[in-house]
Coordinates of C-alpha atoms and ligand atoms in Angstrom, one line a residue:
X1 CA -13.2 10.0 -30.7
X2 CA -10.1 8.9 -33.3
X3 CA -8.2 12.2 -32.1
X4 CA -9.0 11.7 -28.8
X5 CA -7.6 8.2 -28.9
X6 CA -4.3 9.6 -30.8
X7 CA -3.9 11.9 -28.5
X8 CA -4.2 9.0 -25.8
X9 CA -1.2 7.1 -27.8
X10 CA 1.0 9.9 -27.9
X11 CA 0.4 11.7 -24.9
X12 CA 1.3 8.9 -22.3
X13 CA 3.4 6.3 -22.4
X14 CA 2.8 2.8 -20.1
X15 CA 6.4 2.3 -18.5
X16 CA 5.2 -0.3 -15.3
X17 CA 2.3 -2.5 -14.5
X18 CA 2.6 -3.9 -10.6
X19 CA -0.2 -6.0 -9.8
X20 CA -2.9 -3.5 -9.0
X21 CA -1.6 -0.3 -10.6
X22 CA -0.2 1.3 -13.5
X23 CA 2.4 4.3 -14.4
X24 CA 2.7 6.0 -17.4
X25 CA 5.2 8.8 -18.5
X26 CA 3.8 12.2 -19.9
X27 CA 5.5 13.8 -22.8
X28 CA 6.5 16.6 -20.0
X29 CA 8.7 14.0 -18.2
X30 CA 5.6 13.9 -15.3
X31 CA 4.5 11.1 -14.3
X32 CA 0.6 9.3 -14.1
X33 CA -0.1 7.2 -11.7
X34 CA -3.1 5.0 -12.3
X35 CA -4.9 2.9 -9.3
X36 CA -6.8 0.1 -11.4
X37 CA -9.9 -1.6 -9.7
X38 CA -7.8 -4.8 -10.1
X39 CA -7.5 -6.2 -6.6
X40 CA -4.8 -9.4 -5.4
X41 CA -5.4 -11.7 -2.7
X42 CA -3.0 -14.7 -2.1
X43 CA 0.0 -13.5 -4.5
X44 CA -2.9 -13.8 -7.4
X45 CA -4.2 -10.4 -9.2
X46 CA -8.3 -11.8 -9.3
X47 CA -10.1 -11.8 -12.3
X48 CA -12.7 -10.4 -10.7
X49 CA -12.0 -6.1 -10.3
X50 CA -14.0 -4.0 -7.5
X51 CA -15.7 -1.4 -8.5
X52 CA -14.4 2.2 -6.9
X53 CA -11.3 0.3 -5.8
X54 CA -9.2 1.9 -7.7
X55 CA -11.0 6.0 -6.8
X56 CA -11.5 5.2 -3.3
X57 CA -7.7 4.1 -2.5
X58 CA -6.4 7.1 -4.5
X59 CA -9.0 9.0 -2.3
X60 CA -6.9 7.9 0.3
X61 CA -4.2 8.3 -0.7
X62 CA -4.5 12.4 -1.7
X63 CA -5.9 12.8 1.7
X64 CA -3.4 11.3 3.3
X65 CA -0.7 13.1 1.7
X66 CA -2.2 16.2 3.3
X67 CA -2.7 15.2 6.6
X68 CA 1.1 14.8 6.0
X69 CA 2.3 17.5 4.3
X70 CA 4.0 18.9 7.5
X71 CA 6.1 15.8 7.8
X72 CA 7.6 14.9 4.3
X73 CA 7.1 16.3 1.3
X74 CA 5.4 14.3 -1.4
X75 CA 5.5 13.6 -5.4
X76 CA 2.1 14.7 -6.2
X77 CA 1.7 17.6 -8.8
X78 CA -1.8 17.3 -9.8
X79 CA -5.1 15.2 -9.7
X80 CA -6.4 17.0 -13.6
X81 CA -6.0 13.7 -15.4
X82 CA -7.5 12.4 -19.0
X83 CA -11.3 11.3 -18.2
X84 CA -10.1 7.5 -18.8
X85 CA -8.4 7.6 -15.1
X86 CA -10.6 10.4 -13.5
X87 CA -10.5 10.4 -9.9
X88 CA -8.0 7.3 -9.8
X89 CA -4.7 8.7 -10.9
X90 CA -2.5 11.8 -10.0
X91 CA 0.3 13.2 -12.4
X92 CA 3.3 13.0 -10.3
X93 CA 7.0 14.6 -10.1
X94 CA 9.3 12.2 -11.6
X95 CA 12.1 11.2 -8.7
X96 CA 15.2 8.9 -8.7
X97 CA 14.0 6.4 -6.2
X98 CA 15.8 4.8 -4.0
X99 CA 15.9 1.2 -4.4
X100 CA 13.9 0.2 -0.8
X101 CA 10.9 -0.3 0.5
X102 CA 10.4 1.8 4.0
X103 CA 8.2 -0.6 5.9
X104 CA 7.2 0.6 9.4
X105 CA 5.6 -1.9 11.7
X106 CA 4.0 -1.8 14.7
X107 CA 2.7 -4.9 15.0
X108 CA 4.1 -8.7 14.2
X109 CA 2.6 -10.2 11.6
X110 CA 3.5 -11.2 7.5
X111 CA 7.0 -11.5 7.1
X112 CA 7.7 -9.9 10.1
X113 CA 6.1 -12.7 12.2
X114 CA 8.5 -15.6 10.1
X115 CA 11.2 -13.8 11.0
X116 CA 10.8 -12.8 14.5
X117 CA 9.7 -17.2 14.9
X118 CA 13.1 -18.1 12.7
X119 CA 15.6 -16.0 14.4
X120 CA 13.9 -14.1 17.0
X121 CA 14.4 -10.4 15.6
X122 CA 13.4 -8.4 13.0
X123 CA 15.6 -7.4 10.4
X124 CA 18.0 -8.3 12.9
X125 CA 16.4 -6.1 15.4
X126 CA 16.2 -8.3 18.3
X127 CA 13.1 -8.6 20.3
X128 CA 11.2 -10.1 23.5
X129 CA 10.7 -13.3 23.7
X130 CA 6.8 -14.2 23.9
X131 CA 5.2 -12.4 20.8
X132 CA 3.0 -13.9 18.8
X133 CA 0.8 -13.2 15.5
X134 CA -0.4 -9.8 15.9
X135 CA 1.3 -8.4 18.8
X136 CA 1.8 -4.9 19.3
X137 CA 5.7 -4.3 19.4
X138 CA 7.2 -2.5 22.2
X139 CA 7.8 0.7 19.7
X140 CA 7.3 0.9 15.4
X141 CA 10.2 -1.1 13.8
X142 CA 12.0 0.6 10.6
X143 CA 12.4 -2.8 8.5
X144 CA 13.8 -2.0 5.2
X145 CA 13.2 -4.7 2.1
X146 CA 14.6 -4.6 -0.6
X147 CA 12.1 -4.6 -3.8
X148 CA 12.3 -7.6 -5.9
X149 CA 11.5 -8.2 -9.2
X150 CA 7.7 -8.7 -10.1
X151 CA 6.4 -12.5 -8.9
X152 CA 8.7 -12.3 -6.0
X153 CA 8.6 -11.3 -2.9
X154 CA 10.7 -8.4 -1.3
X155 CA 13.3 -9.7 1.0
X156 CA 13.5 -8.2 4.4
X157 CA 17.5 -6.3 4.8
X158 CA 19.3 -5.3 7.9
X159 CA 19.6 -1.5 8.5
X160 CA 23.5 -2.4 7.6
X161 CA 22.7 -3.8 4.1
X162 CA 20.5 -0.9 3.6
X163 CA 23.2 1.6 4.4
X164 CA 25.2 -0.5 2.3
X165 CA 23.4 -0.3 -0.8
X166 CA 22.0 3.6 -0.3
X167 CA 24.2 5.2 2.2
X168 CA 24.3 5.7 6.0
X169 CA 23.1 9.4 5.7
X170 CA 20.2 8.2 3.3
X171 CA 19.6 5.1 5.1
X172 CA 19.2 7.5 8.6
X173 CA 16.8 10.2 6.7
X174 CA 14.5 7.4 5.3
X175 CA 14.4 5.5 8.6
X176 CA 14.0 8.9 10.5
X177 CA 10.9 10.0 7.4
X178 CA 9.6 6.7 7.8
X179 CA 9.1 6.4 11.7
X180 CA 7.6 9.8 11.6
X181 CA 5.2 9.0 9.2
X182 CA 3.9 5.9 10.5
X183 CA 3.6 7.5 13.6
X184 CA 1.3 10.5 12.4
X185 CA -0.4 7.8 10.4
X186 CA -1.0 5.6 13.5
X187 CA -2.4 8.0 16.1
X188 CA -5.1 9.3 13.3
X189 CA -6.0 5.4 12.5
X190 CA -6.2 4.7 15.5
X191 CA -8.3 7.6 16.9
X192 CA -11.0 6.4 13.8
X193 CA -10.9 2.6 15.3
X194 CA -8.2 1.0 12.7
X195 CA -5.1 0.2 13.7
X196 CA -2.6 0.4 11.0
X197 CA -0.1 -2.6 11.7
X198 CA 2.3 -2.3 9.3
X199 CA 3.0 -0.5 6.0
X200 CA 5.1 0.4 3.2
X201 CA 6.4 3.7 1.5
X202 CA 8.6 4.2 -0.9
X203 CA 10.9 7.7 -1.3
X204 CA 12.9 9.2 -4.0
X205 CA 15.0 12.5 -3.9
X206 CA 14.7 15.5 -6.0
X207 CA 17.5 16.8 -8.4
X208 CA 18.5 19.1 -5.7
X209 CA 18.8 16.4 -3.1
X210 CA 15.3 16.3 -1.6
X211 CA 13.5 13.4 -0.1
X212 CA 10.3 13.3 -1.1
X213 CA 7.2 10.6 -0.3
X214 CA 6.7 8.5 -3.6
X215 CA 4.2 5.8 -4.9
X216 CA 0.5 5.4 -3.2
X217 CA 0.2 5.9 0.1
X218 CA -1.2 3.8 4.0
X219 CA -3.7 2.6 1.6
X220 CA -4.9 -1.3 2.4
X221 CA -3.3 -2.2 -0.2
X222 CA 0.2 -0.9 1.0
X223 CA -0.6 -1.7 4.4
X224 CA -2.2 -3.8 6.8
X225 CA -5.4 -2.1 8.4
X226 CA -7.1 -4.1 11.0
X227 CA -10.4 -3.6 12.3
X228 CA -9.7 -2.0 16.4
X229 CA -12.5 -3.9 18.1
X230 CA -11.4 -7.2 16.5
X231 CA -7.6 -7.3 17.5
X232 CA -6.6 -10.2 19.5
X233 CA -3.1 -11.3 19.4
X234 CA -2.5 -14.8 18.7
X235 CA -3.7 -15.5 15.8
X236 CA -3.9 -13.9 12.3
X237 CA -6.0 -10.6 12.6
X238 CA -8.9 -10.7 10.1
X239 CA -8.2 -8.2 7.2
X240 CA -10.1 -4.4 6.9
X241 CA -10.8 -5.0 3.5
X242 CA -9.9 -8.3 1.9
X243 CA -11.2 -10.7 4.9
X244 CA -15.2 -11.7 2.6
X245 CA -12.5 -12.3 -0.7
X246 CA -10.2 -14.7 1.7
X247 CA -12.7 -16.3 3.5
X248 CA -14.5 -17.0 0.1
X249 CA -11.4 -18.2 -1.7
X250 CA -10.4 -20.4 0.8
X251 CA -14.4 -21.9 1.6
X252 CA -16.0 -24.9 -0.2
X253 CA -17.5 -22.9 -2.0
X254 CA -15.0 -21.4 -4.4
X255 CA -14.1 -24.4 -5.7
X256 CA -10.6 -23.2 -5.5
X257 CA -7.7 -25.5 -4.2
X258 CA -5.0 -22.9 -3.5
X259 CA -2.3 -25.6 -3.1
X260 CA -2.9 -27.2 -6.7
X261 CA -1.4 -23.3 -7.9
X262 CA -4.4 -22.9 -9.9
X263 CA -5.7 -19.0 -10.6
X264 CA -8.3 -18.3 -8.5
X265 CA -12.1 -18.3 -9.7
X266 CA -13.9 -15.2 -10.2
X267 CA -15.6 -13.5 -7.2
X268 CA -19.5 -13.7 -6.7
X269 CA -21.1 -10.4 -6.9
X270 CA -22.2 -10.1 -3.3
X271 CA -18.5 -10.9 -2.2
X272 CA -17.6 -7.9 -5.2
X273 CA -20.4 -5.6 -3.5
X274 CA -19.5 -6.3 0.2
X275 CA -15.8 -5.4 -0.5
X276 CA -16.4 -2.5 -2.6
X277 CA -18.4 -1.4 0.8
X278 CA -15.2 -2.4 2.9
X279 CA -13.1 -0.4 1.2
X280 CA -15.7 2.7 0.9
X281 CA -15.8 2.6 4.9
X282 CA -12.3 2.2 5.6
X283 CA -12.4 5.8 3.5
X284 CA -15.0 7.0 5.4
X285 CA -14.2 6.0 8.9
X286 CA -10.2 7.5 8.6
X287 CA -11.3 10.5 6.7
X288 CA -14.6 11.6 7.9
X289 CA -15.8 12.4 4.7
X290 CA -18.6 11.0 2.9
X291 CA -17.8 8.4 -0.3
X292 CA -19.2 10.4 -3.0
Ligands
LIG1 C1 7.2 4.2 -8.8 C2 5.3 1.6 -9.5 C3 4.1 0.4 -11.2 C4 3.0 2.1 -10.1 C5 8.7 4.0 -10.4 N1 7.5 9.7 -8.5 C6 8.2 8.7 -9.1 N2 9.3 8.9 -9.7 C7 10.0 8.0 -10.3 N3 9.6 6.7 -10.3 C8 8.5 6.3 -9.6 C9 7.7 7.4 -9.0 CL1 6.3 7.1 -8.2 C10 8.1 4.9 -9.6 N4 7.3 2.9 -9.2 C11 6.5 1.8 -8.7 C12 5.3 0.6 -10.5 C13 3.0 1.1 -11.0 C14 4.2 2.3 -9.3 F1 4.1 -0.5 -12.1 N5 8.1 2.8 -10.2

């Protein structure tokens, strides 16, 4: 038990916390990258975690790095992890990232929605007049953001700005990796009734100048899955995964006054236990594999 715990201290060593996940450096110069159960809604981290949350998007995650494996290359080295993070972490290749995050959408909503009503484009990508919340775009979108520092919120950059910060021929390869991603992502989604709206990857390059698929990836909690059946532009599309926790939060019930800037109240267990089972389906349904 003591050794096991020194050999815990030395053998890892916490280098980030976002607000769901955790990464640690090995001794090797590897990385370990932990999915927590911790789950946000509303810019808050709950105090309330789901159980499986963290194993089932990491799940996700592994599988979907092999359904991709023939587009991009990715960072993952290994899934033989210390018990403590069993089936939630994988022991990664350690990259110099580039300093973006790759969002693909292909539909208008989130920040992409208050831009396209401010200014009519997005990420100065100018398009038809007549969207609204949810609308499928007339092809995916590469709208790069720029990450900001924890607490605040990325801020969307024009293609220009990226180039500018990265370099045109990087700024063209991630664009081009990112597009072709989504779009492999997409058609499998939406074959297994979810359509994937929008989402997020991040990419780093190898010492000898590879790009390679970084961080977690077209989980719900990188992007925004949205039950098929339910879509109906013009107004906000109820979420895969979070929609019991939001609609709880913001009911009587809760107690919770979300404008006062108070932390939200912990979950009741049936809203825990519903979610868990919303997040074990989205598994299910895109993978056709059986949770557990
Ligand atoms: C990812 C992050 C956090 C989890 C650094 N393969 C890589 N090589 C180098 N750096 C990273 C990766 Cl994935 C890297 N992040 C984002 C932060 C928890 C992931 F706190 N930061």
């Amino acid at each position: 038990m003591i050794l096991e715990h020194l050999g815990t201290v030395t053998g890892y060593t916490h280098i980030a916390s976002g607000k769901v996940r955790d990464l640690y450096a090995l001794d090797d110069g590897r990385l370990l990258f932990v999915a927590s159960d911790r789950i946000s809604a509303f810019d808050y981290v709950l105090p309330t975690t789901i159980p499986d949350k963290g194993r089932v998007l990491t799940a996700m995650s592994l599988w979907w790095f092999e359904q991709l494996a023939d587009v991009v290359p990715n960072h993952l080295l290994s899934t033989d992890v210390p018990p403590e993070f069993a089936g939630r972490a994988m022991i990664c290749e350690r990259l110099e990232m580039f300093p973006i995050e790759a969002v693909v959408r292909g539909y208008l909503a989130g920040s992409g929605l208050a831009d396209y009503k401010r200014t009519g484009s997005v990420c100065g990508i100018p398009l038809p007049a007549g969207l609204v919340d949810g609308s499928q775009l007339p092809e995916p979108l590469f709208t790069p953001s720029t990450k900001a520092p924890q607490g605040q919120h990325d801020q969307n950059i024009s293609l220009d700005d990226m180039a500018a910060e990265i370099g045109s021929a990087n700024a063209a390869e991630l664009r081009r990796l990112a597009l072709a991603v989504y779009a492999r992502a997409e058609s499998i989604a939406r074959e297994r009734g979810i359509v994937l709206a929008d989402t997020k990857f991040e990419f780093g390059r190898r010492p000898d100048g590879t790009i390679v698929l970084a961080d977690e990836v077209l989980t719900p909690d990188s992007s925004r899955f949205w039950p098929a059946d339910l879509w109906e532009p013009g107004r906000p599309q109820p979420s895969f995964d979070k929609q019991f926790v939001r609609d709880w939060l913001t009911s009587p019930a809760s107690g919770w006054d979300r404008a006062s800037g108070a932390t939200p109240p912990p979950l009741p267990a049936d809203i825990v236990a519903k979610t868990r089972e919303k997040y074990v389906e989205a598994y299910e349904r895109l993978t056709g594999l059986a949770w557990n």
